[in-house]
Coordinates of C-alpha atoms (C1' of nucleotides) in Angstrom, one line a residue:
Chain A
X1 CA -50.6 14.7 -4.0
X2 CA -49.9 14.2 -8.0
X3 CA -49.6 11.0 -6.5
X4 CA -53.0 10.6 -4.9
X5 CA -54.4 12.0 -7.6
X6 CA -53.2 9.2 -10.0
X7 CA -54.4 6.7 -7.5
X8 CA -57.4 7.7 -7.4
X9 CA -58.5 8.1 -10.9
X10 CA -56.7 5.1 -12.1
X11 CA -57.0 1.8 -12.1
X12 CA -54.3 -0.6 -11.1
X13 CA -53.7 -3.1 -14.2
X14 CA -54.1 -6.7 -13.0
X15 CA -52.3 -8.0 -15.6
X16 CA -48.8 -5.7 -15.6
X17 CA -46.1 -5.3 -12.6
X18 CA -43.3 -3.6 -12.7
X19 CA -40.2 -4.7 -10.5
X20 CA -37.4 -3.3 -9.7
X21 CA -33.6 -4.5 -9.5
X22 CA -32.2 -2.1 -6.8
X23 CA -28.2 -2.3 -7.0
X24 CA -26.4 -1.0 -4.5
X25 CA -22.3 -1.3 -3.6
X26 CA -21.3 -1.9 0.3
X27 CA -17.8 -0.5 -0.9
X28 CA -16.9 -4.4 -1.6
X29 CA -19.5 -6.1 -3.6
X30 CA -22.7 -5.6 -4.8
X31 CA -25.9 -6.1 -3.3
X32 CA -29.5 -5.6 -3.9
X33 CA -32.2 -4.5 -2.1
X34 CA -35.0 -6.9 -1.5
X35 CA -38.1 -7.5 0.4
X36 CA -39.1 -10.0 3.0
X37 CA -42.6 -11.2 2.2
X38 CA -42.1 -12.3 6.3
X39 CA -43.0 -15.3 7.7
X40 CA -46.0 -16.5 6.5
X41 CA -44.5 -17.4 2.9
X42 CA -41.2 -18.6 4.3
X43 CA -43.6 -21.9 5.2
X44 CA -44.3 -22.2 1.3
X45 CA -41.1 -20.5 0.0
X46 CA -38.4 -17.7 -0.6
X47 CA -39.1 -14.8 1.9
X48 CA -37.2 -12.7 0.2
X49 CA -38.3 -10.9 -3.8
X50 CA -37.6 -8.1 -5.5
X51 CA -39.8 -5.0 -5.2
X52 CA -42.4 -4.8 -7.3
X53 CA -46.2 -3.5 -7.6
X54 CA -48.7 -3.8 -10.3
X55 CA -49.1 -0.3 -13.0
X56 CA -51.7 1.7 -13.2
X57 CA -53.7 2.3 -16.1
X58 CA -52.4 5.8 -16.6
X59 CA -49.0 5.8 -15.7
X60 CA -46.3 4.6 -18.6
X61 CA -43.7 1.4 -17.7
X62 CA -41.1 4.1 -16.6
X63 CA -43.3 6.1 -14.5
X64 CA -44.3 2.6 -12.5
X65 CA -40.7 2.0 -12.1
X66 CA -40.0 5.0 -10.9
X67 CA -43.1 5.3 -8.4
X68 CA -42.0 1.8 -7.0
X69 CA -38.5 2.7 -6.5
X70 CA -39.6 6.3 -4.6
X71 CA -42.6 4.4 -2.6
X72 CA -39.8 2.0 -1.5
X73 CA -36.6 4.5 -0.6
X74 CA -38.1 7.8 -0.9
X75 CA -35.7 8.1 -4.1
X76 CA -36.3 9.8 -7.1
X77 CA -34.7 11.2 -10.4
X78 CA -32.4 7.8 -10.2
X79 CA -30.1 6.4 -13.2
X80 CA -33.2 3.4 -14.2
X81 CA -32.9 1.3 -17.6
X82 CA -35.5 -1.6 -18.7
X83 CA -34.3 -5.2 -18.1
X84 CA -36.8 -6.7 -19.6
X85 CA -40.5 -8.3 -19.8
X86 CA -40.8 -11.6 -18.4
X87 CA -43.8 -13.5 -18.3
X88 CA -44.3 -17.0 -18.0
X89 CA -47.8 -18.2 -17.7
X90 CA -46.7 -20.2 -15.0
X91 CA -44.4 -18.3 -13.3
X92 CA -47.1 -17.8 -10.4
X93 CA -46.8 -21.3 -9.3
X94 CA -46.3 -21.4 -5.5
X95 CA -49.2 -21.1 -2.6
X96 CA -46.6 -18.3 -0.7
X97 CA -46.7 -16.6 -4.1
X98 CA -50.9 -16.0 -4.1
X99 CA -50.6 -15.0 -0.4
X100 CA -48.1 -12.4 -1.2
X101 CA -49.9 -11.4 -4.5
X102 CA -53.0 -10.8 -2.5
X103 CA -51.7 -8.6 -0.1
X104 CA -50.8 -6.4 -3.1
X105 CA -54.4 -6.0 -4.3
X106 CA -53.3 -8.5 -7.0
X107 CA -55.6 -11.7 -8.8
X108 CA -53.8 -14.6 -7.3
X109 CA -54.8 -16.2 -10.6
X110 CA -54.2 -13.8 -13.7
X111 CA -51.4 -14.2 -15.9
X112 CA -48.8 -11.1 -14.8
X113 CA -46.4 -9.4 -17.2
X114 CA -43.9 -8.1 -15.4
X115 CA -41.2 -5.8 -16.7
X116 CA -37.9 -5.7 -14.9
X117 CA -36.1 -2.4 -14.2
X118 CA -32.8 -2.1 -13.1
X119 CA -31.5 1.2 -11.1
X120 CA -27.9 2.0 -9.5
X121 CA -28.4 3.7 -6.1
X122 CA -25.8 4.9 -3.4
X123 CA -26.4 2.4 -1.0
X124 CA -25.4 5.7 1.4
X125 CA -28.6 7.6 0.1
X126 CA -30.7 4.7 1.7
X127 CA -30.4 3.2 5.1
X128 CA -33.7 0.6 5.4
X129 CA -33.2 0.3 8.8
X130 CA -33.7 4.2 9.6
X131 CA -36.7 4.2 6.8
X132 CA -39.9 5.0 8.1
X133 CA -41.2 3.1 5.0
X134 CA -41.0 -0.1 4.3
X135 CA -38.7 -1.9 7.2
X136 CA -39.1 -5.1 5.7
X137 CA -36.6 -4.2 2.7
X138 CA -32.9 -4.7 3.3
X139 CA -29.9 -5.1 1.1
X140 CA -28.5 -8.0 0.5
X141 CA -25.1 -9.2 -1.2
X142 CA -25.7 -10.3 -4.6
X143 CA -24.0 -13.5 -4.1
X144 CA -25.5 -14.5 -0.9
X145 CA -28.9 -14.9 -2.9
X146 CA -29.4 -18.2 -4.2
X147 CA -33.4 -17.8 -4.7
X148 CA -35.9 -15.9 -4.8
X149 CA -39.7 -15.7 -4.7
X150 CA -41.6 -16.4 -8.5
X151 CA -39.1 -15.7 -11.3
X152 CA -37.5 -13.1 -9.6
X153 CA -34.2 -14.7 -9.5
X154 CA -33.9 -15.1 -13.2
X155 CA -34.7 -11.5 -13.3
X156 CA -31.7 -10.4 -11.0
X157 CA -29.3 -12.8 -13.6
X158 CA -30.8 -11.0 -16.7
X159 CA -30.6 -7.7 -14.4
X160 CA -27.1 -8.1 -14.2
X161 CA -26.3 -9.2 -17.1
X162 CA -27.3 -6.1 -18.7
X163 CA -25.3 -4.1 -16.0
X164 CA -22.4 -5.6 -17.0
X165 CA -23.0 -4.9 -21.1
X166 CA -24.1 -1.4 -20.3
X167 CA -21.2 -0.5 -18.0
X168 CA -19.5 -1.3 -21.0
X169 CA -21.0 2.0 -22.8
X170 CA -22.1 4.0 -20.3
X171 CA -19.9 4.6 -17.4
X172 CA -22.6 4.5 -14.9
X173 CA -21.1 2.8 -12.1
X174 CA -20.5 6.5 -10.4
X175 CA -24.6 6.1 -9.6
X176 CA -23.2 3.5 -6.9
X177 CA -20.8 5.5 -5.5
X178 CA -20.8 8.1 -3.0
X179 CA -19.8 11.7 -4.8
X180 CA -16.1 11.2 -3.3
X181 CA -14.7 8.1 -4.2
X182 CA -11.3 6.7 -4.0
X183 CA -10.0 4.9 -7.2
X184 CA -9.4 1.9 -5.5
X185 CA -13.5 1.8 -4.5
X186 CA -13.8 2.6 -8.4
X187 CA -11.6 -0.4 -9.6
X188 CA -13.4 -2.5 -6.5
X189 CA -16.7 -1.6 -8.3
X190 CA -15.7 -2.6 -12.1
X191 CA -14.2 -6.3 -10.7
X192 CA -17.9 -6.4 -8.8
X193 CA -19.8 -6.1 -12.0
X194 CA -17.6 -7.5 -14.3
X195 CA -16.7 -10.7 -12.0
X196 CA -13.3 -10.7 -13.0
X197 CA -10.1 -9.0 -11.2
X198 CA -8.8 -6.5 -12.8
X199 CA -5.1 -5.1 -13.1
X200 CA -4.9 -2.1 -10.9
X201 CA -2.2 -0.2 -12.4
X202 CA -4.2 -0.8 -15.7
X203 CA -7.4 -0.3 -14.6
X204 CA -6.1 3.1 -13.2
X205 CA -4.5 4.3 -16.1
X206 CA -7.2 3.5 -18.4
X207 CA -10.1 5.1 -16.4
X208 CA -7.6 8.5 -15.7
X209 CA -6.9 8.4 -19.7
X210 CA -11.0 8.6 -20.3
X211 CA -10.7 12.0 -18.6
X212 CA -14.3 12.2 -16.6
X213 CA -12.8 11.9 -13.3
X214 CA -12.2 15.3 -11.8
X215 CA -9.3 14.6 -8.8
X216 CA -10.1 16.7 -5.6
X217 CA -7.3 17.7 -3.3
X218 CA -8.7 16.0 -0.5
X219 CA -7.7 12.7 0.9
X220 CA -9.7 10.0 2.8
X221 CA -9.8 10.5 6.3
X222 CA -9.7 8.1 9.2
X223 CA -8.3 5.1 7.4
X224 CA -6.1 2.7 9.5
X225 CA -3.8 3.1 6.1
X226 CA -2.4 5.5 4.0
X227 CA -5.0 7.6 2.8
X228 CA -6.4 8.0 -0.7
X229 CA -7.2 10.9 -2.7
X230 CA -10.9 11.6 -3.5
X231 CA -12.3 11.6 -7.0
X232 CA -15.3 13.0 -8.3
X233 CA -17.2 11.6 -11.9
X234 CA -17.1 14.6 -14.0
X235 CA -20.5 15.4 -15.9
X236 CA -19.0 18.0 -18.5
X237 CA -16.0 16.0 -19.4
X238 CA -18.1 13.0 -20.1
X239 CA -20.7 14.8 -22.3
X240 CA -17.7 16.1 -24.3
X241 CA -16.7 12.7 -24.8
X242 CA -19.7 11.3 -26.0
X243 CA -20.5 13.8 -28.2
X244 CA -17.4 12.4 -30.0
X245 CA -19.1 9.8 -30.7
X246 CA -17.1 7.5 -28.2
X247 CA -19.0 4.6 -26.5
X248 CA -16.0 2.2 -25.2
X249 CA -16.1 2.5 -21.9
X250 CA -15.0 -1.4 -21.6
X251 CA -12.5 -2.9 -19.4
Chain B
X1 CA -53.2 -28.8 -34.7
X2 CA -50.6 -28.2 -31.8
X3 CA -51.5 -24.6 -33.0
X4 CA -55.4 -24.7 -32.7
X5 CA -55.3 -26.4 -29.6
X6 CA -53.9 -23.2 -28.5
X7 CA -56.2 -20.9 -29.4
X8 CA -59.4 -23.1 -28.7
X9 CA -58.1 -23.4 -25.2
X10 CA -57.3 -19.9 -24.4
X11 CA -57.8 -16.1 -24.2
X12 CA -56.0 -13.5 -25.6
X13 CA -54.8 -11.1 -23.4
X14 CA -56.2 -8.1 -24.2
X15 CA -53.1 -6.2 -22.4
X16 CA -49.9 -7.1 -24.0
X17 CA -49.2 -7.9 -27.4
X18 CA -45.8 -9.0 -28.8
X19 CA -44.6 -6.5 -31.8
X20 CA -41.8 -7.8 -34.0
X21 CA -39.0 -5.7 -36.0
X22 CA -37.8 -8.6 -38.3
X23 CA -35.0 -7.5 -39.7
X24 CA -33.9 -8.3 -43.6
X25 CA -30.6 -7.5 -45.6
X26 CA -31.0 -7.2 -49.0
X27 CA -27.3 -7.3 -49.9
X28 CA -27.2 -3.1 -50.1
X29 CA -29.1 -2.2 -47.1
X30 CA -30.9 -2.9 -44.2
X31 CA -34.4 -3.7 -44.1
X32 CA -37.7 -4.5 -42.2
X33 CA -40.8 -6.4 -42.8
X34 CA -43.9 -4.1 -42.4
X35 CA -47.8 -4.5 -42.6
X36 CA -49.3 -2.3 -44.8
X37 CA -52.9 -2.0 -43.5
X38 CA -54.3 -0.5 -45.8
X39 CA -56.5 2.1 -47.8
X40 CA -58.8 3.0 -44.5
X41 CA -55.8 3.7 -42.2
X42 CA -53.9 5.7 -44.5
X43 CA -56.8 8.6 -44.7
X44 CA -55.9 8.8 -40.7
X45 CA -52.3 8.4 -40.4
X46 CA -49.1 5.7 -41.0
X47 CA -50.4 2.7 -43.1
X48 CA -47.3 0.8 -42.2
X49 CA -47.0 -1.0 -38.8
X50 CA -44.8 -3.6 -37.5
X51 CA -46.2 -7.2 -37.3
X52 CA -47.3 -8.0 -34.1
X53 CA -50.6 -9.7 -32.1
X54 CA -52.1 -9.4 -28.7
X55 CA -50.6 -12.8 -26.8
X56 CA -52.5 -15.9 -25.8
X57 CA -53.1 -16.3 -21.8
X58 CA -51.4 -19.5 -22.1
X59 CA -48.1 -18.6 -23.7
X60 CA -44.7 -17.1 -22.5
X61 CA -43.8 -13.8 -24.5
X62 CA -41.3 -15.5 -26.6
X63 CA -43.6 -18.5 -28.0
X64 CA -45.7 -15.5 -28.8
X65 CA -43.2 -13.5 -30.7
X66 CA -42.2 -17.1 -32.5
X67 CA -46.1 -17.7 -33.4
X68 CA -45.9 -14.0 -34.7
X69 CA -43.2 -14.2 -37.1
X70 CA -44.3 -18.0 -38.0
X71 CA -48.0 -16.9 -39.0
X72 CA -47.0 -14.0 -40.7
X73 CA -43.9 -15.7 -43.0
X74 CA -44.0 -19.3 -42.2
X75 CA -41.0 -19.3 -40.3
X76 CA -40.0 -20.5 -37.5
X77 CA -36.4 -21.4 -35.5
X78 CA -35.2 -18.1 -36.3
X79 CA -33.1 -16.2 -34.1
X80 CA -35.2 -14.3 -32.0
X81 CA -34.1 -11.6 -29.1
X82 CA -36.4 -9.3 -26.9
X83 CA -35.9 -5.8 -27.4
X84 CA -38.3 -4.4 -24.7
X85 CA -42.1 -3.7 -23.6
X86 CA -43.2 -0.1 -24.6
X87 CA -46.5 0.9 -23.0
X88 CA -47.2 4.6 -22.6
X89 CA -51.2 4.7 -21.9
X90 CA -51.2 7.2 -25.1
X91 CA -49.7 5.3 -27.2
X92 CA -52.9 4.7 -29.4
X93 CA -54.1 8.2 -30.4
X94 CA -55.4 7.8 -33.9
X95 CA -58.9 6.8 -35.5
X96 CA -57.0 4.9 -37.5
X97 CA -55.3 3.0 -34.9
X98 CA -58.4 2.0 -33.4
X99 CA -59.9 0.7 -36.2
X100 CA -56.8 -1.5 -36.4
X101 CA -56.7 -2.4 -33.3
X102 CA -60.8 -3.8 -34.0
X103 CA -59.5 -5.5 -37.1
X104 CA -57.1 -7.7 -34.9
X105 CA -60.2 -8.2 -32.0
X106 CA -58.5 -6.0 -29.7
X107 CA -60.4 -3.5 -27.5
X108 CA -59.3 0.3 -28.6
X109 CA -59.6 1.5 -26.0
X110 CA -58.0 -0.9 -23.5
X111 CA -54.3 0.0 -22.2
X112 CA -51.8 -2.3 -24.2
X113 CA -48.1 -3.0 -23.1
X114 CA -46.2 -4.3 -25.9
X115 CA -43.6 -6.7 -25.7
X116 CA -41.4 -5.9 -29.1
X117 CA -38.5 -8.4 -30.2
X118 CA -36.3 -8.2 -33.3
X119 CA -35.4 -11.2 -36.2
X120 CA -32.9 -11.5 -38.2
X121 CA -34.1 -14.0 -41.2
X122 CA -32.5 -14.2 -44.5
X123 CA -34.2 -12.3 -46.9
X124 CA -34.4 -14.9 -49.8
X125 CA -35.8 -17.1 -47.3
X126 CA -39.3 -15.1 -47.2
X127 CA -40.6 -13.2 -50.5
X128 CA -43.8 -11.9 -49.6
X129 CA -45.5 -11.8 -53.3
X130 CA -45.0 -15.9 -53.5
X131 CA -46.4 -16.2 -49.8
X132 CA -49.8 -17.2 -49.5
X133 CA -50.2 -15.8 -46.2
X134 CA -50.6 -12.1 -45.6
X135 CA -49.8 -10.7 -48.8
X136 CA -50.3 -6.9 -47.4
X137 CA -46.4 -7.2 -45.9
X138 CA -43.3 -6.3 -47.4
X139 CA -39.8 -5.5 -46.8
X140 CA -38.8 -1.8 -46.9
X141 CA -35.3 -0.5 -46.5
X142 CA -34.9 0.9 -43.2
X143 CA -33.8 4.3 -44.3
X144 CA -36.9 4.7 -46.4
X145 CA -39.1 4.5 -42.5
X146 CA -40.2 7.8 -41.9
X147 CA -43.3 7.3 -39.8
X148 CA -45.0 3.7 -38.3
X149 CA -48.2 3.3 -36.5
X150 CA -48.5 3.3 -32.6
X151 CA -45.2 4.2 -31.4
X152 CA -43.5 1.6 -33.8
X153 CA -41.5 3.7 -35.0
X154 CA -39.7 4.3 -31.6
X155 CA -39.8 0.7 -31.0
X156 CA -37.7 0.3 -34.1
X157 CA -35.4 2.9 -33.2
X158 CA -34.9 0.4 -30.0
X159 CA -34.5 -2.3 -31.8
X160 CA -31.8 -1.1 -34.3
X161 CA -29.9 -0.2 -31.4
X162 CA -30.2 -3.3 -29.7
X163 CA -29.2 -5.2 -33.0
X164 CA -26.0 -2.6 -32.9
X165 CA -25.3 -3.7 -29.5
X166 CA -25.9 -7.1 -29.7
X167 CA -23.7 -7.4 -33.2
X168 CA -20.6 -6.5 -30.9
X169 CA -20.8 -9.3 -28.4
X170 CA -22.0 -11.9 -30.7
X171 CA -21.5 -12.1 -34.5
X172 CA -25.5 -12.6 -35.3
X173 CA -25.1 -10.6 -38.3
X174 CA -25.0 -14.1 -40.4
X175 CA -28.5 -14.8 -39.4
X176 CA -28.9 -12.3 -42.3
X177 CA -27.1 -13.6 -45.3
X178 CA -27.5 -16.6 -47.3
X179 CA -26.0 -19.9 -46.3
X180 CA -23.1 -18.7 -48.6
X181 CA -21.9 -15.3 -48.9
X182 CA -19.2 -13.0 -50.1
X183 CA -16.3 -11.0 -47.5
X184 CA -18.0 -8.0 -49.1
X185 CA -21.9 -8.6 -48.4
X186 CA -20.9 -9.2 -44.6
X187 CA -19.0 -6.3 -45.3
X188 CA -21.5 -4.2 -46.2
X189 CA -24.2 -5.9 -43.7
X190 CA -21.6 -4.5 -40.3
X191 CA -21.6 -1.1 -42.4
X192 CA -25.6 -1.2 -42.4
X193 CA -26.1 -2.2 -39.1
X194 CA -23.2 -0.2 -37.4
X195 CA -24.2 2.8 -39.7
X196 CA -20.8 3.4 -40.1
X197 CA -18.2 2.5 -42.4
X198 CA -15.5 0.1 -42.5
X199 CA -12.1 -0.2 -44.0
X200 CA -12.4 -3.1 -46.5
X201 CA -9.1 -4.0 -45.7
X202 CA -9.2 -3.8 -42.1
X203 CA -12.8 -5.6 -41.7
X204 CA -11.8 -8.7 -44.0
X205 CA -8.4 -9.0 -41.6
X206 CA -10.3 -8.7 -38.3
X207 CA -13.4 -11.4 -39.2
X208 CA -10.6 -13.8 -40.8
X209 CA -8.6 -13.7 -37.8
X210 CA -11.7 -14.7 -35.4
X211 CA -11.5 -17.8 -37.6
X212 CA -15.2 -18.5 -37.3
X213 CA -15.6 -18.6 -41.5
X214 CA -15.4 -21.8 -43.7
X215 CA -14.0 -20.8 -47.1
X216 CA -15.6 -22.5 -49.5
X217 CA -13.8 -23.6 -52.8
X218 CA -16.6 -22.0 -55.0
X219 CA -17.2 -18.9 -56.4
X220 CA -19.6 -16.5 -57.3
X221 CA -21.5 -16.8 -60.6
X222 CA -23.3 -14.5 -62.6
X223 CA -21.5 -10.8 -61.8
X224 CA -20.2 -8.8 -63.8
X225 CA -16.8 -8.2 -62.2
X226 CA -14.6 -10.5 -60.4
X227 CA -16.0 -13.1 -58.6
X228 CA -15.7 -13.5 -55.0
X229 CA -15.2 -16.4 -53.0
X230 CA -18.1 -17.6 -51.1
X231 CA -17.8 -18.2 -46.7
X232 CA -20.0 -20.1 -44.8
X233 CA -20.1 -19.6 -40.7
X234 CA -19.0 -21.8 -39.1
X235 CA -20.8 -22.9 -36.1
X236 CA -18.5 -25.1 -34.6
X237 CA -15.4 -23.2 -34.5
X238 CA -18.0 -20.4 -32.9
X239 CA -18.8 -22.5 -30.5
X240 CA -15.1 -23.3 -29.5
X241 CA -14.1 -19.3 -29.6
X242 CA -17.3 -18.9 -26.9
X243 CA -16.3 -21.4 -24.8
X244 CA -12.9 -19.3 -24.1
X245 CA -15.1 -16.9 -23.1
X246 CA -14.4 -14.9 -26.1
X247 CA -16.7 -12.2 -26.5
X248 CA -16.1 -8.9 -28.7
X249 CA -16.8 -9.3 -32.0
X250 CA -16.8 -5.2 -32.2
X251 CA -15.8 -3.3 -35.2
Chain C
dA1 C1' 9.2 6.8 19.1
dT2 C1' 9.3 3.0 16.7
dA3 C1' 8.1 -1.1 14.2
dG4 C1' 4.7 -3.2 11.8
dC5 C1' 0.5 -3.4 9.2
dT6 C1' -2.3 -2.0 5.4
dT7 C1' -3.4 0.2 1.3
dT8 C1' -2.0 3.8 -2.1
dG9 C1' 0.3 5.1 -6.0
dT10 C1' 3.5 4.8 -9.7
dG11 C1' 6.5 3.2 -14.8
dT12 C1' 8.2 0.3 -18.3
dC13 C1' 8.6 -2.9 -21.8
dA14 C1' 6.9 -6.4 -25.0
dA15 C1' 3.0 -7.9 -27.5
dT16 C1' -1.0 -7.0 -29.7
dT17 C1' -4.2 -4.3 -32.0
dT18 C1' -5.7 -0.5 -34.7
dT19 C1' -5.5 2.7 -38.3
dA20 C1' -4.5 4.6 -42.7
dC21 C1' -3.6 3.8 -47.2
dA22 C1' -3.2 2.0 -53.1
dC23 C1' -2.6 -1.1 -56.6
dT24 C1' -3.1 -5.5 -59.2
dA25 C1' -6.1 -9.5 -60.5
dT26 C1' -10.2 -11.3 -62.4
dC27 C1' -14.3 -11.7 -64.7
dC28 C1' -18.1 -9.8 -67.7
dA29 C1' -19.8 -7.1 -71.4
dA30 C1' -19.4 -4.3 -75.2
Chain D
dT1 C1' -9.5 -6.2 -76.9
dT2 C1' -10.7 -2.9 -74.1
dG3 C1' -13.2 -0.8 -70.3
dG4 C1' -15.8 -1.2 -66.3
dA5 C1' -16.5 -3.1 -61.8
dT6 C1' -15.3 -5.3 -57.8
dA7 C1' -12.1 -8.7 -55.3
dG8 C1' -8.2 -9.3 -52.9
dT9 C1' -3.9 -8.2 -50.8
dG10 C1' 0.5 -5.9 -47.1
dT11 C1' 2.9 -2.6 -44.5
dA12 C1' 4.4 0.7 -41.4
dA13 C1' 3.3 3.9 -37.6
dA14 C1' 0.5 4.7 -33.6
dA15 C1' -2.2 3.3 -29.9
dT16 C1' -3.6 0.0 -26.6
dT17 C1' -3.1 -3.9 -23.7
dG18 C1' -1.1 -6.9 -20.4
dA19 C1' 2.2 -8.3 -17.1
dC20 C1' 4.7 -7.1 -13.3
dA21 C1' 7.2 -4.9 -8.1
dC22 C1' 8.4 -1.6 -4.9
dA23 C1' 8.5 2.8 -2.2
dA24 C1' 5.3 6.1 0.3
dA25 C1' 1.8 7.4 3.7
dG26 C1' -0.9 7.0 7.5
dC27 C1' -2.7 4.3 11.5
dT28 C1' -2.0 1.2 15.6
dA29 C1' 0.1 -1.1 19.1
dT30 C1' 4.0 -1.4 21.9

DNA sequence: ATAGCTTTGTGTCAATTTTACACTATCCAA
DNA sequence: TTGGATAGTGTAAAATTGACACAAAGCTAT
């Protein structure tokens, strides 16, 4: 209703979009979750684009992101960091592209900022398929994408580019994981976003040394294999170890 | 020409503007070109702001940021990276913002989204006092900033971060100093930006071992002390380091 | 029940990197 | 010539990184 209310006393921008850069982790790679802009603009182009909606004149950059992401999933209070503005004047340059802009309210022909948010959810905490809201949004593996409608495909690079520096800082892959994870689904998660392998005994060691992992005493069940212990990220531990002053979460 | 062409043949956007933190380093200390505008503002609130225009309908946000820093100091094919877009609808809450905002033929009371970038430019290559154009700028050490116009001031929080971030995966920092400098001014520049400080001993091992300096046979003249030996980067040998995929140039 | 499959979980050693630390050399100015 | 200021240099201990292989645990199929 705080949410009606904004729509109706605000104006949408024509000139500013937000959209979003939806990670999520199948438990093997990465994958994103994108629209299909259907039919229709498959004739002219890439179906598929990120999500995405013009701001309103009341709302700050964050709060758009935000409102696109919970419109979208029905998510809220998610891990989201700015990728970016990107605005070319031409980066509106296909006929699919109007058709689609016009079906968001949007002026075909104005120039469009857009700012480009990134957010880390548990691809658990969002099934499209059982979504009653948008059922044209699905994930998709990141490397199976090879385009994408306007520029959005240069947004997903610069997207995960700046996953892959902040991961470095932050340790916020645990946004993609469920709340129990096994190590292994950890160290599966780092070679993802870093795109290299990494050693397992050392990747173990060094994430165990960090000491933010608190280790459950409860193993995987119904694995064809031997079963792993559970691990859960541990809030506390990690604000202790910032407020060192540490920031080298880097593998 | 190229330049009025541009502005005879279109708009400015009167919703985003580019805002530039251009960064100096006057050998002690961090610093950052600022627009003093004036006696009227200053009865209101900050008089200092951070350069910056609203963006021409026909130009991507970084030829904007480029025309930005090239109108204000006459330079151009500086290093150049974006920092972000800021946009709360509040952000312009003071009479003396407004009338600011007139000055530059933007409409107070429109909703702006800013796109900010920061610049790293040698210091002795722009002295504001011999520069004919805007003569109301001037570099002021960054720890003197207590207050900016709009939400500048956060902007160039942002930006100093980015600039730390950025120093650790790619050795910028010479974009700062004179063609030839000392071991100790780029000393002294990673201590500035990394608000930290550094062994001597330890910092002049590390950056001679990444093997990206030229030492130069010449001295320093003119100080009363020892002279050091002047360093030039070398781009080449930087070039060859990246290419191995090399990437941590973290202190 | 057993054998085979799959993934978990673990230790060590060498090489490299990091950290801490103090004194002499050189030039200028007085 | 002396004093003041900064440049320039090495070492040893500690911590981190990187490379590497095999036994243990549970499931499945026979």
């Amino acid at each position: 209703m705080q949410h009606n209310l904004k729509k109706i006393n605000s104006e949408l921008n024509p000139n500013v979009s937000v959209d979003c850069v939806i990670f999520g982790f199948d438990l093997e790679q990465l994958t994103v979750l994108l629209i299909d802009r259907g039919e229709i603009s498959s004739a002219f182009g890439p179906r598929l684009a990120l999500p995405g909606n013009l701001i309103y004149d009341n709302e700050n950059l964050d709060m758009a992101a935000n409102r696109v992401l919970d419109e979208l999933t029905g998510l809220n209070n998610i891990y989201l960091e700015q990728v970016g503005a990107f605005g070319d004047p031409d980066r509106i340059h296909k006929e699919s592209d109007r058709e689609w802009l016009k079906s968001i309210r949007a002026e075909p022909e104005a120039r469009v900022i857009t700012v480009a948010y990134f957010t880390l959810v548990p691809m658990s905490d969002y099934k499209p398929q059982a979504s009653s809201f948008a059922k044209n949004a699905d994930w998709v593996p990141l490397n199976e994408i090879k385009e994408l409608a306007f520029d959005h495909f240069e947004i997903l690079q610069s997207a995960k580019e700046k996953l892959k520096q902040k991961i470095k800082i932050q340790p916020i892959g645990f946004n993609l994981l469920p709340e129990k994870f096994t190590l292994s689904q950890l160290h599966r998660l780092y070679e993802s976003i870093l795109d290299k392998p990494l050693d397992k005994r050392n990747f173990r060691r060094k994430i165990q040394k960090l000491d933010i992992l608190t280790s459950l005493r409860e193993k995987q069940r119904g694995v064809p294999h031997k079963p792993s212990l559970l691990y859960q990220f541990n809030e506390e531990k990690y604000q202790e170890l910032t407020q060192t002053g540490f920031d080298n979460f880097g593998f």
